[in-house]
XYZ file of C-alpha atoms in Angstrom:
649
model
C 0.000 0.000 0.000
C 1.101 3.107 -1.103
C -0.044 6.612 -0.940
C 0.872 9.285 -3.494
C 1.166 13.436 -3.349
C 1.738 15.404 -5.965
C 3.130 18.555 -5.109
C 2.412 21.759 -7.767
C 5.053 20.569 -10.007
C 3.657 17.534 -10.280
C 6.580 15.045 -8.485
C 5.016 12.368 -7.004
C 6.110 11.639 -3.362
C 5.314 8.367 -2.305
C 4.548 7.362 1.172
C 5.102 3.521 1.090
C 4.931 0.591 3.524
C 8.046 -0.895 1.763
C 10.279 -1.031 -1.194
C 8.225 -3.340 -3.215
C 5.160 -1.066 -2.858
C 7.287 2.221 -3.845
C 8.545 0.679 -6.829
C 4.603 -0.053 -7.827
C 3.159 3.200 -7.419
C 6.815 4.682 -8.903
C 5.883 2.336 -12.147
C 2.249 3.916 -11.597
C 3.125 7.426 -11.920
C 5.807 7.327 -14.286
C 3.003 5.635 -16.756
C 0.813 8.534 -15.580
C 3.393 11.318 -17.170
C 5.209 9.485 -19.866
C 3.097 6.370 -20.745
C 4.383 6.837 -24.481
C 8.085 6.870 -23.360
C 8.057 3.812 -21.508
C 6.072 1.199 -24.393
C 8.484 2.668 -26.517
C 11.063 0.515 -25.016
C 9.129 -2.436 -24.487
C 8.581 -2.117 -27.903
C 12.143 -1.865 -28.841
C 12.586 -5.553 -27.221
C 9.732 -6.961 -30.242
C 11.441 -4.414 -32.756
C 8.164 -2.658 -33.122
C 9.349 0.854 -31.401
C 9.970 2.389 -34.842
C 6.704 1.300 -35.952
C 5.217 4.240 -33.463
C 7.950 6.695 -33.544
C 10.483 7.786 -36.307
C 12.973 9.061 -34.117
C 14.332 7.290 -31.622
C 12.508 4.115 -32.624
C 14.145 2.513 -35.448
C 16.952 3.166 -33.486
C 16.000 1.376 -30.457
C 14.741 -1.657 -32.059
C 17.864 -2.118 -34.198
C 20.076 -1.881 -31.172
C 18.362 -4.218 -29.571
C 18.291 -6.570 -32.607
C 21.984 -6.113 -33.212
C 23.115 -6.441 -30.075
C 20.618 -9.510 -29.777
C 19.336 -8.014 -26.420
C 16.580 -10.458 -26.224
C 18.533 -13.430 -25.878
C 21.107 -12.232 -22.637
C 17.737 -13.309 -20.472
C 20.452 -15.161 -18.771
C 21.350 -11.759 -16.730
C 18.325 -12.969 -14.386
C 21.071 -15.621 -13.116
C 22.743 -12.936 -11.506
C 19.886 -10.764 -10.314
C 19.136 -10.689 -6.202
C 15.806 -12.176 -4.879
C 15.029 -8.828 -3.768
C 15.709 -7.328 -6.789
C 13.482 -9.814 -8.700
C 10.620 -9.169 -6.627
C 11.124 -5.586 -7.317
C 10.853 -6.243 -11.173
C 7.626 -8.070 -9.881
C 6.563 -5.099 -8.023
C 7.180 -2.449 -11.298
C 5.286 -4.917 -13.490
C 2.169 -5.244 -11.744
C 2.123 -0.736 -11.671
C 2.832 -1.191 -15.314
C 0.498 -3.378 -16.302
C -2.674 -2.112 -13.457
C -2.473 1.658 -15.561
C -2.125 -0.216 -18.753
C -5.636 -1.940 -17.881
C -7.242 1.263 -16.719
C -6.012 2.968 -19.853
C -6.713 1.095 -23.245
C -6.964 4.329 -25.167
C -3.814 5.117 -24.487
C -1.837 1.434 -25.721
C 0.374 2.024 -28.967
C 0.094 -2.293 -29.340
C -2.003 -4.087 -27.141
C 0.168 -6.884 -27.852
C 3.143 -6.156 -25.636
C 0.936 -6.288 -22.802
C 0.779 -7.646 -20.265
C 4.201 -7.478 -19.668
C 6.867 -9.990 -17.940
C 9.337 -10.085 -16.114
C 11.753 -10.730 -18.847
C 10.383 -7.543 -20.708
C 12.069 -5.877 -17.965
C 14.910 -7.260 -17.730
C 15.537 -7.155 -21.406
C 15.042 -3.476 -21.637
C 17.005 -2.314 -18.505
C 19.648 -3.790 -20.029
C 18.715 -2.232 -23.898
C 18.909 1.000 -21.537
C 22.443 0.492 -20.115
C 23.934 -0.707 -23.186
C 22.879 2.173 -24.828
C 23.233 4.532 -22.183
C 26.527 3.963 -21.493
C 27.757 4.407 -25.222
C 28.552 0.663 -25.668
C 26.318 1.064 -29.269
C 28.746 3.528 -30.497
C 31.411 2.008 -32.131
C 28.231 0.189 -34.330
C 28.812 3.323 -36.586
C 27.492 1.576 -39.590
C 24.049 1.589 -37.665
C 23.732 5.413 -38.856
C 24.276 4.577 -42.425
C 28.089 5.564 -42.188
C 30.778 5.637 -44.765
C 33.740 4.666 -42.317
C 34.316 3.292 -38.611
C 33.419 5.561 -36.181
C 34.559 5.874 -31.894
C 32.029 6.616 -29.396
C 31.748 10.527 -28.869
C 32.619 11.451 -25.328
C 29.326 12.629 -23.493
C 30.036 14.560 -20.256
C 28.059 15.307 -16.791
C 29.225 16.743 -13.686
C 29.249 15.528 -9.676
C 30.907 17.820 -7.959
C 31.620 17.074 -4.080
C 32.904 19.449 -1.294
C 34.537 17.980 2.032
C 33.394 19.753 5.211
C 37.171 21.927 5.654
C 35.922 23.874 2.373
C 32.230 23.535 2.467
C 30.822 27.218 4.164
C 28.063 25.102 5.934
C 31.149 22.937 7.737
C 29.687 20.015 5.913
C 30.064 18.011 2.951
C 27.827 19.036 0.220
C 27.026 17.485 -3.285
C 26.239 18.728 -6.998
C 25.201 16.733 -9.443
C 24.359 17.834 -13.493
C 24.267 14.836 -15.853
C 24.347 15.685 -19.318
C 21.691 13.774 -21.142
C 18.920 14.002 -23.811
C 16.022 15.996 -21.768
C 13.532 13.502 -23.824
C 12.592 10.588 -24.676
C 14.274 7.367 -23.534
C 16.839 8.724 -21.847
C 14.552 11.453 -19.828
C 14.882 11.604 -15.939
C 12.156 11.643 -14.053
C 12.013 13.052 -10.422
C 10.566 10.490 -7.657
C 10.769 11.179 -3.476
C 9.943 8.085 -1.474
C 9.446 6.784 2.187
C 9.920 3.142 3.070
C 8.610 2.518 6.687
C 9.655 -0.677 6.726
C 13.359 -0.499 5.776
C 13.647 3.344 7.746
C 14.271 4.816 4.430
C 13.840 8.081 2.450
C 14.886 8.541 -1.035
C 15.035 11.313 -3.036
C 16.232 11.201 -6.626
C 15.543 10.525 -10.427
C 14.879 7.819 -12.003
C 15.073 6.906 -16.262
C 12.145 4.922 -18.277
C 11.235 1.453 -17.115
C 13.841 1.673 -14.530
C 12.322 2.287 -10.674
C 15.125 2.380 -8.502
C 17.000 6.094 -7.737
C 20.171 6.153 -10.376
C 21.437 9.207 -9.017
C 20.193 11.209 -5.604
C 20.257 10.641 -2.052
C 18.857 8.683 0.947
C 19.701 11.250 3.757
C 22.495 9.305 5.002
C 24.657 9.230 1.257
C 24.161 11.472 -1.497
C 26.292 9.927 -4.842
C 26.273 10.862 -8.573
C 28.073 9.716 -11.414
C 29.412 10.206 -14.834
C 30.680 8.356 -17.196
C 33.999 7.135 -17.320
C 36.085 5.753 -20.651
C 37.860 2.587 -19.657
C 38.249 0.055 -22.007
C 34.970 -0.811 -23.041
C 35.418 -2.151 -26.765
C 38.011 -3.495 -28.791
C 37.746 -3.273 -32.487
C 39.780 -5.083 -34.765
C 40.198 -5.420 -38.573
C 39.407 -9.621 -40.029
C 39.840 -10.935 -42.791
C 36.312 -13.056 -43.957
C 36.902 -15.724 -46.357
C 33.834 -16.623 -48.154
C 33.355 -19.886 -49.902
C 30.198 -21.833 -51.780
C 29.311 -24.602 -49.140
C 31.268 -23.264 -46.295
C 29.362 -20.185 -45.803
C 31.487 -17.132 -44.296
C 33.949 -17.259 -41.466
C 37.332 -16.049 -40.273
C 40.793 -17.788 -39.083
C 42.262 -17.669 -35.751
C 45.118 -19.877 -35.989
C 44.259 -23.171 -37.795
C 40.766 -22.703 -36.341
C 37.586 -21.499 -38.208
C 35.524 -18.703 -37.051
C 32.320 -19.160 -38.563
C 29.844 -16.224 -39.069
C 26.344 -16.469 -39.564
C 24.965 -13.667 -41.721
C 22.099 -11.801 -40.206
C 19.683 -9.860 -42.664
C 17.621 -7.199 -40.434
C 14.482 -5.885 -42.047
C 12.209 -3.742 -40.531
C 10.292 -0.341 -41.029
C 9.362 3.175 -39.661
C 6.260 5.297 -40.421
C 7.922 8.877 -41.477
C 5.451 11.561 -39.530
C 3.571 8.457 -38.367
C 2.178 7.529 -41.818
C 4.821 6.778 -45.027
C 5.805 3.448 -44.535
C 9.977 3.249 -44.803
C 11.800 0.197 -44.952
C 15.045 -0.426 -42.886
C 17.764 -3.261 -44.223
C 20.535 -3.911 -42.602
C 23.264 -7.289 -43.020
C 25.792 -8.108 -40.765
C 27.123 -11.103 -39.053
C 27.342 -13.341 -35.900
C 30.166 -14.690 -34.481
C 31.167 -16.436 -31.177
C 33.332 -13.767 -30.961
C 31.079 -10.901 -31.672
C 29.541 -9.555 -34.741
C 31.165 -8.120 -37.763
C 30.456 -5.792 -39.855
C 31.749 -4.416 -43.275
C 32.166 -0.862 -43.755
C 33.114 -0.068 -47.137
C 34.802 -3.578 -48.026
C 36.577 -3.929 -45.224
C 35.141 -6.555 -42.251
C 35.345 -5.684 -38.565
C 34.913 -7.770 -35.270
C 33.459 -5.539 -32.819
C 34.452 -6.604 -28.890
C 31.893 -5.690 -26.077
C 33.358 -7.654 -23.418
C 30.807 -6.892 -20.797
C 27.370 -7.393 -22.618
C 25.591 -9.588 -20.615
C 27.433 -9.839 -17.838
C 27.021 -6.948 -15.849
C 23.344 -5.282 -15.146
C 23.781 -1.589 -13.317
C 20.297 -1.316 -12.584
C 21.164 -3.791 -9.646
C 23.582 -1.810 -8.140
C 22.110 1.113 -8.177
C 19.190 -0.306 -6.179
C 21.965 -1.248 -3.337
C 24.123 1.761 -3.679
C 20.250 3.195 -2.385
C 20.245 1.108 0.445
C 24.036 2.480 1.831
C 24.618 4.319 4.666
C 27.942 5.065 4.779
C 31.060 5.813 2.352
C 32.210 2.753 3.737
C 29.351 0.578 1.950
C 29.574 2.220 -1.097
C 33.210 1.061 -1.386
C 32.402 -2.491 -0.446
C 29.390 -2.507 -3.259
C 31.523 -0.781 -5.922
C 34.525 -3.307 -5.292
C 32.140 -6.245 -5.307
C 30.093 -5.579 -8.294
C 33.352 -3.788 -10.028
C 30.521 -1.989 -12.359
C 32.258 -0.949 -15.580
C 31.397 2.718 -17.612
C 30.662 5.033 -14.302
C 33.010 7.314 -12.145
C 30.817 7.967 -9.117
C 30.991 11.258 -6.349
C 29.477 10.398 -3.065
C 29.023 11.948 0.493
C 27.626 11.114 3.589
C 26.533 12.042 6.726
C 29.995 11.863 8.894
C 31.076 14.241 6.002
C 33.045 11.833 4.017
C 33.530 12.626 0.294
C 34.796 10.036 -2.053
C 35.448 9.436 -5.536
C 35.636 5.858 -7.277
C 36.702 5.132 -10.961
C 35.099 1.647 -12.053
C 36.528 -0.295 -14.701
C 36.370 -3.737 -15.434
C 38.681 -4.109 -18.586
C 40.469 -6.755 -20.304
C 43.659 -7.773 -20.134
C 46.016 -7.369 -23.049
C 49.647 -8.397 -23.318
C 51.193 -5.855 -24.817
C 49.402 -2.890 -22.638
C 50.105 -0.243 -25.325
C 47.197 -2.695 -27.379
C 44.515 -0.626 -24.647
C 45.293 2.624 -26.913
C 44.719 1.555 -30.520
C 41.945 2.413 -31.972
C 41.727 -0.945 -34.574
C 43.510 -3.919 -33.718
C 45.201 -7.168 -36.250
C 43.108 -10.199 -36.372
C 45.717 -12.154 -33.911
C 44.948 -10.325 -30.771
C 41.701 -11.653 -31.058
C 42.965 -14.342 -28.893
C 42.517 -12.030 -26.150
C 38.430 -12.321 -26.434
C 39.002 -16.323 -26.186
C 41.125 -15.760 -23.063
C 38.008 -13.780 -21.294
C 40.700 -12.515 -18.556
C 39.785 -9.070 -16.906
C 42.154 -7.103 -14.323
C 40.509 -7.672 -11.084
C 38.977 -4.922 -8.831
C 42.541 -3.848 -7.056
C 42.408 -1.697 -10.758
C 40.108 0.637 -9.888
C 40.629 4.185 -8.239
C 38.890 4.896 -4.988
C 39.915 8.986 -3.755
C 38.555 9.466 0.175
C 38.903 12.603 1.387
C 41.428 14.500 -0.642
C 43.354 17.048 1.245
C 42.169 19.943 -1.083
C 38.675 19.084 0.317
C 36.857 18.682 -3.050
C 36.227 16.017 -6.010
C 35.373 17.310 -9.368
C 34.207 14.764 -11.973
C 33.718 16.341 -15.402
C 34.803 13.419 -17.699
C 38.637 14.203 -17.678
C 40.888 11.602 -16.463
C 40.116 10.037 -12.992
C 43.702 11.017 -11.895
C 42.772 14.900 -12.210
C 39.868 15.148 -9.914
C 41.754 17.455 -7.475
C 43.926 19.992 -7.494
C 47.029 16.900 -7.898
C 47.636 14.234 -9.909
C 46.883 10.974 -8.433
C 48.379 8.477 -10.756
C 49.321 5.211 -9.628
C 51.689 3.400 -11.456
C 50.022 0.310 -10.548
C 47.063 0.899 -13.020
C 46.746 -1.297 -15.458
C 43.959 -0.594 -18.835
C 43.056 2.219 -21.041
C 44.834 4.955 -18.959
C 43.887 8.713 -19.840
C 45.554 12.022 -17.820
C 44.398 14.949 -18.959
C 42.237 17.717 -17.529
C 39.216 19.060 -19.951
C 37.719 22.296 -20.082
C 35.239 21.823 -17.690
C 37.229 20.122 -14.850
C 40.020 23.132 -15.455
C 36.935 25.921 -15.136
C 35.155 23.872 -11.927
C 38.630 24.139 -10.082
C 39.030 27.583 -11.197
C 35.849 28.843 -9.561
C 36.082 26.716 -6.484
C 39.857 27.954 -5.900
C 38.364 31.829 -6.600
C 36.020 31.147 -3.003
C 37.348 31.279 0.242
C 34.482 28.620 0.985
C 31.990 27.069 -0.929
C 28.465 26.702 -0.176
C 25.042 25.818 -1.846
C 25.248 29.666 -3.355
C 28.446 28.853 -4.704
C 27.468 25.391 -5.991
C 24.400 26.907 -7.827
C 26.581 29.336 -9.284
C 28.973 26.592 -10.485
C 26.300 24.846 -12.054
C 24.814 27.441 -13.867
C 28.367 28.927 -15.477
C 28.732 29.181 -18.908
C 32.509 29.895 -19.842
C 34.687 27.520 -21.545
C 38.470 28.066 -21.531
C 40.423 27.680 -25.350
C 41.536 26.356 -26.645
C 40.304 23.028 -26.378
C 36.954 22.367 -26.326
C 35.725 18.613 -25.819
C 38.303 17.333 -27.422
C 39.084 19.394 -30.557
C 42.101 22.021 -30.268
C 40.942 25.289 -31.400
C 44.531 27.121 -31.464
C 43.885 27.852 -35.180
C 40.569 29.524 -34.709
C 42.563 32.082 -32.606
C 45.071 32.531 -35.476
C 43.128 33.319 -38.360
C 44.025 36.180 -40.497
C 40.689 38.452 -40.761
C 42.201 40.238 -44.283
C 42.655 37.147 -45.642
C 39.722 36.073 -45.308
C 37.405 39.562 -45.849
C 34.073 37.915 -46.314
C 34.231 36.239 -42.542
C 36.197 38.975 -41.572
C 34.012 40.409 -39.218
C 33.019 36.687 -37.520
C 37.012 36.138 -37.211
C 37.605 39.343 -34.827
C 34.454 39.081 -32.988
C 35.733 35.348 -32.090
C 39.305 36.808 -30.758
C 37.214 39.592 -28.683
C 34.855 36.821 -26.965
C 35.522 36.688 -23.513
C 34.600 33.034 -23.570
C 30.926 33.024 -21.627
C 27.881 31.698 -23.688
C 25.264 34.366 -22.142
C 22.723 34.727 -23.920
C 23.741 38.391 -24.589
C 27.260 37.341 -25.903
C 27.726 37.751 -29.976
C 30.935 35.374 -30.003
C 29.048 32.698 -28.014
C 26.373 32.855 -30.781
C 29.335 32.525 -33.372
C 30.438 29.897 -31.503
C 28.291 27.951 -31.184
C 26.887 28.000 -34.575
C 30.701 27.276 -35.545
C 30.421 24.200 -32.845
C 27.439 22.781 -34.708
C 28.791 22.951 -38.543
C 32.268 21.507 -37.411
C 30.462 18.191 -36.133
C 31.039 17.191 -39.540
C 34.581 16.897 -39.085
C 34.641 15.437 -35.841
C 36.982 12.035 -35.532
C 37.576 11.124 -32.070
C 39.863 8.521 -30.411
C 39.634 5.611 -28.594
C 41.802 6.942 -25.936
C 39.894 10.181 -24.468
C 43.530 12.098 -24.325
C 43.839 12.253 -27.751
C 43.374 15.895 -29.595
C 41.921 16.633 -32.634
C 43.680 19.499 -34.432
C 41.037 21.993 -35.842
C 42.409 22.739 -39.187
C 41.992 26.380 -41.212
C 40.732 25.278 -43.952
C 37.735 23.226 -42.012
C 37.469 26.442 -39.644
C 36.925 28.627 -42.615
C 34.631 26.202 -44.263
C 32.496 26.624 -40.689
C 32.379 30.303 -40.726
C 31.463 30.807 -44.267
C 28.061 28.587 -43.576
C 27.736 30.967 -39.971
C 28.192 34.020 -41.559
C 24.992 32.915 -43.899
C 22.909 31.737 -40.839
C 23.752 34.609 -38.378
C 22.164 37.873 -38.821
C 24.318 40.897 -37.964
C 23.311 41.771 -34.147
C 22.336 38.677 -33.100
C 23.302 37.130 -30.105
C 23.229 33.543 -28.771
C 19.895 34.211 -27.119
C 18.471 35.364 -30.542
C 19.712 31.788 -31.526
C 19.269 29.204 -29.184
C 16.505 27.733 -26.992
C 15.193 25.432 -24.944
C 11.538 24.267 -26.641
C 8.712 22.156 -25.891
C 5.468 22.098 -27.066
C 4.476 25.950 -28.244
C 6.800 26.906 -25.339
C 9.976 28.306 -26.130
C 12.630 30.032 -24.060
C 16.342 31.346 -25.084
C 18.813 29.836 -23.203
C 22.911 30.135 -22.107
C 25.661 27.593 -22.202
C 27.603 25.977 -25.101
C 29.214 22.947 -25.777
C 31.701 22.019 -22.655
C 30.613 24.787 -20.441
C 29.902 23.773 -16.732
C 26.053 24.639 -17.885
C 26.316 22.581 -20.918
C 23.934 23.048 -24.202
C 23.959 20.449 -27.111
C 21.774 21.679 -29.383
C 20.818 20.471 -33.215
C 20.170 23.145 -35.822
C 16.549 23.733 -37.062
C 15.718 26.520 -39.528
C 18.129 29.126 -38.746
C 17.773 28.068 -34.887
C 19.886 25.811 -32.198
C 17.357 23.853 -30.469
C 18.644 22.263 -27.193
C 18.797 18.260 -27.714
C 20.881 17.587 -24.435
C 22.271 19.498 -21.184
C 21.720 19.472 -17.903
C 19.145 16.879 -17.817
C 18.693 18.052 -14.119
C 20.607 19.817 -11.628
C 20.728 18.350 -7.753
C 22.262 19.909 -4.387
C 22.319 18.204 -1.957
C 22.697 19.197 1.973
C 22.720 16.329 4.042
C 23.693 17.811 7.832
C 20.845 20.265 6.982
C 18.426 17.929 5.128
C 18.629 19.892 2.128
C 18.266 18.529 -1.480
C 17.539 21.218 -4.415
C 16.683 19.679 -8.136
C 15.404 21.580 -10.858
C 14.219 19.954 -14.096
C 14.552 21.887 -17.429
C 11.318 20.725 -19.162
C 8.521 19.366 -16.650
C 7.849 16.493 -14.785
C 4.732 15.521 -17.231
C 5.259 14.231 -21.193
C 1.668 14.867 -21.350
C 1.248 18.172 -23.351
C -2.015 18.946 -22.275
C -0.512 18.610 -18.385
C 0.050 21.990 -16.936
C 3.840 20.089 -16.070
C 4.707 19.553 -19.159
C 6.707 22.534 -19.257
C 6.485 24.064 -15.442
C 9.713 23.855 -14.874
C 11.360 25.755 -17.921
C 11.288 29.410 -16.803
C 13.298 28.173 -13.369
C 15.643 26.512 -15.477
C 16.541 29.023 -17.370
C 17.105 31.143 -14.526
C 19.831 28.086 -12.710
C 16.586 28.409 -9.933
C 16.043 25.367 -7.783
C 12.833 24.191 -6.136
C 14.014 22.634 -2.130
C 12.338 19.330 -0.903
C 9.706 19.462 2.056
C 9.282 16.559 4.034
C 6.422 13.971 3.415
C 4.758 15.325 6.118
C 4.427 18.510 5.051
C 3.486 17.007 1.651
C 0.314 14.827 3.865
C -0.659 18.083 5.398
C -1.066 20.010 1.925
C -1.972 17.802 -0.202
C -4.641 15.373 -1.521
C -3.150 12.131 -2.008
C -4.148 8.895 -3.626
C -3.620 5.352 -3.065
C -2.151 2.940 -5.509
């Protein structure tokens, strides 16, 4: 039995007898404000999302085809009792609103759903969450091999010597898309029976807190590059009445061809087909990107299920815990930034890579067919290889996506380290120290501040060195002239009153065309002139003379729209995707969290709305506070009982 209270934002806070009940009426409401979202996935798992929705659907189903998602059911081998009857617990919420609602079912035949249909997509959503579908480049219909992109968030963690409340404090921004199937949603829950109060966000068809706090811990995360693929170049051999295969030795690899045919309805009506070939292997699959065959490594598919975790990591009540958990489950593709109540701050890197003989192998970006041996081996360097950081002596931990060694103000490199090992700073990690140094404290002012800043220091910018941009002759180039010295007089902040930002960022967007990354994150890219030029020429036909980023860029949903700071690798980051002469944001802060334990604090703000529902007065409630880096501050439950009119699920 559970009781639920909206508050005037429309988060549900749910007063429950136990876990098992939360997790019900958490399935409950999350069907209540994004009903669409959610069969979407458990669509994805029949390869039927794309026959709903042309955007992230045919995407969805063919990652879950190609990565033959369906068939790691197995996972529920290593799944907790408890956890199983939480999966029990989400179903039953699922399926009760999908009985009450008919009208609203995209395909009545995906109900009711299983337990498996869980399982299957939690995992769809960490496989694709944490960027493990990337190197699949030929997915997007691409002309070469491409490496996974390297997404950023921020946790930022303040021990009590340098926090201005004399306690530790916690800020978390993840950096995600702020819809669809990647959305978080806001949940605050009481358990009476396990003494527990959570307060956090969850993602689609997940119901356990990914990133928050439980009064006692507070913990974020973002994700970190170990080694989590290994591509390398084969040579197929084809012949009549053997089928396909490679050799490893003297022994035959043999691949089984897979021929993927599905559709998508364009605008919900046109009919297009999708065909896709590829093939199977023991090894992996491999894929052929013009003429040339590739064996793609993904060492922990299957075997690892974060979802888990995170549902324990809610349960801890101490920095202590957390390391146990984190050692034990060694969870691959997440640095996390945690607190707790005696004021301990910690940092752990998690990696669970595998081994390689010749270590320099970790940094190359395509490997020969011999090291293949290495999959067949199925060794891993054991937990004594990740990085655990207690309670630095400069009193913070920033965790922007630069190298786990460079989340203080020193470098913490142990030699002992074995893997993909990465040591550089990034723009935002060098900007968060900056402005924590500039304080003489830092409290929940300064935090808010942090997360809201817009700057980015040149000349590298996620990954791409921009030294050239800076050189540019202006007279030889008279047509972009202008663009050129406005660029050199930019102070670097993406206001929404700044011209250069506006350049900028307009220059960001065109030069994703050129963008080649690395399978080690320390690698540069080298802007070049001529592809600088090439970017300004197409700006200086999109931007009008005047206008500034806020003329430009904006945060949009529904009929709402709002202009809005922050660029590419600024603290307040802003992905955006160009749409008629506009930058619409895609992905950024995909919500903001301080947190306050001594002082029961805990601010979020959301930059859409808690409801997907565009006729729900939340659909976009929370934009104007957004753009304004305003927070809304949790009440407790019983001030939520007093005011408001709850129901029961």
């Amino acid at each position: 039995m559970a009781i639920v209270y909206r508050d005037e934002y429309g988060i549900p806070h749910i007063d429950a007898i136990n876990y098992c009940d939360a997790v019900k009426s958490i399935a409950y409401c999350h069907c209540e404000d994004d009903f669409y979202t959610i069969q979407l996935l458990l669509l994805a798992t029949k390869q039927k999302s794309g026959h709903f929705d042309d955007w992230d659907g045919p995407y969805l189903d063919l990652i879950c085809s190609f990565f033959d998602i369906p068939n790691q059911y197995d996972l529920i081998k290593m799944l907790s009792n408890e956890y199983l009857a939480l999966i029990k617990s989400y179903i039953i919420g699922v399926n009760l609103y999908a009985e009450k609602h008919q009208n609203e079912i995209l395909d009545k035949t995906i109900f009711p759903i299983k337990e498996e249909d869980v399982i299957i997509v939690q995992h769809l959503m960490e496989i694709i969450g944490i960027q493990l579908d990337k190197p699949y480049s030929f997915l997007k219909d691409s002309s070469e091999i491409s490496l996974p992109t390297k997404q950023g968030s921020n946790a930022i963690a303040i021990g009590p010597k340098r926090s201005a409340t004399k306690h530790a404090l916690l800020a978390i921004s993840p950096h995600q898309t702020i819809e669809g199937p990647f959305s978080f949603y806001e949940v605050h829950v009481v358990l009476k029976e396990e003494k527990c109060e959570i307060h956090g966000f969850i993602l689609p068809c997940t119901f356990v807190i990914f990133m928050g706090t439980n009064f006692n811990i507070a913990w974020g995360s973002t994700a970190s590059y170990p080694e989590m693929y290994n591509i390398y170049r084969v040579d197929v051999i084809k012949k009549i009445g053997s089928g396909a295969f490679f050799l490893l030795g003297d022994e035959k690899i043999a691949l089984y061809e897979v021929n993927y045919r599905n559709y998508t309805k364009l605008y919900g009506k046109i009919p297009y087909p999708i065909f896709k070939s590829f093939y199977r292997s023991k090894l992996g699959n491999v894929i052929s990107i013009n003429g040339i065959y590739y064996l793609i490594d993904i060492p922990m598919l299957g075997k690892q299920f974060g979802f888990q975790q995170a549902y324990e990591l809610s349960l801890c009540d101490n920095i202590d815990k957390v390391k146990k958990l984190l050692r034990r489950t060694q969870y691959s593709y997440l640095d996390f930034v945690c607190i707790d109540k005696f004021d301990d701050i910690l940092f752990a890197h998690c990696s669970k890579e595998r081994v390689k003989d010749d270590p320099k192998d970790h940094y190359i970006n395509v490997l020969p067919q011999n090291k293949i041996i290495e999959i067949e081996k199925d060794l891993f360097y054991n937990n004594q290889n990740m990085i655990f950081l207690l309670n630095p002596d400069c009193q913070y931990i920033v965790s922007v996506n630069q190298s786990p060694f460079m989340v203080t103000d020193t470098d913490t490199y142990d030699c002992k380290y074995k893997g993909l090992i990465y040591r550089k700073d990034n723009s935002r990690s060098k900007r968060a120290k900056d402005l924590i140094h500039s304080h003489n404290s830092i409290g929940v002012k300064e935090l808010i501040e942090i997360q809201g800043d817009t700057k980015i220091i040149f000349p590298i910018i996620r990954g791409i060195d921009f030294t050239s941009l800076l050189k540019l002759d202006s007279n030889r180039y008279p047509s972009i002239g202008y663009l050129i010295e406005e660029l050199k007089q930019w102070d670097g902040y993406a206001e929404k009153s700044s011209r250069g930002a506006a350049i900028f960022a307009l220059l960001f967007e065109r030069y994703k065309k050129y963008y080649r990354y690395s399978k080690n994150p320390d690698v540069i890219k080298i802007a070049e002139e001529k592809e600088l030029v090439d970017c300004l020429r197409w700006v200086s036909k999109k931007l009008p003379k005047k206008y500034s980023l806020g003329d430009i860029q904006f945060l949009k949903r529904g009929k709402k729209k709002l202009p809005i700071a922050g660029i590419p690798d600024s603290l307040n980051t802003v992905r955006p995707y160009y749409y008629k002469g506009e930058l619409i944001v895609e992905e950024c802060s995909a919500f903001r969290m301080i947190v306050n334990l001594h002082d029961r604090i805990s601010l979020t703000c959301h930059p859409l709305g808690a409801s997907s529902n565009e006729d729900d007065v939340n659909y976009t409630s929370q934009m104007d506070m957004y753009q304004k880096n305003s927070y809304r501050k949790l009440k407790t439950m019983d001030n939520y009982k007093q005011y408001i009119k709850g129901y029961s699920i």
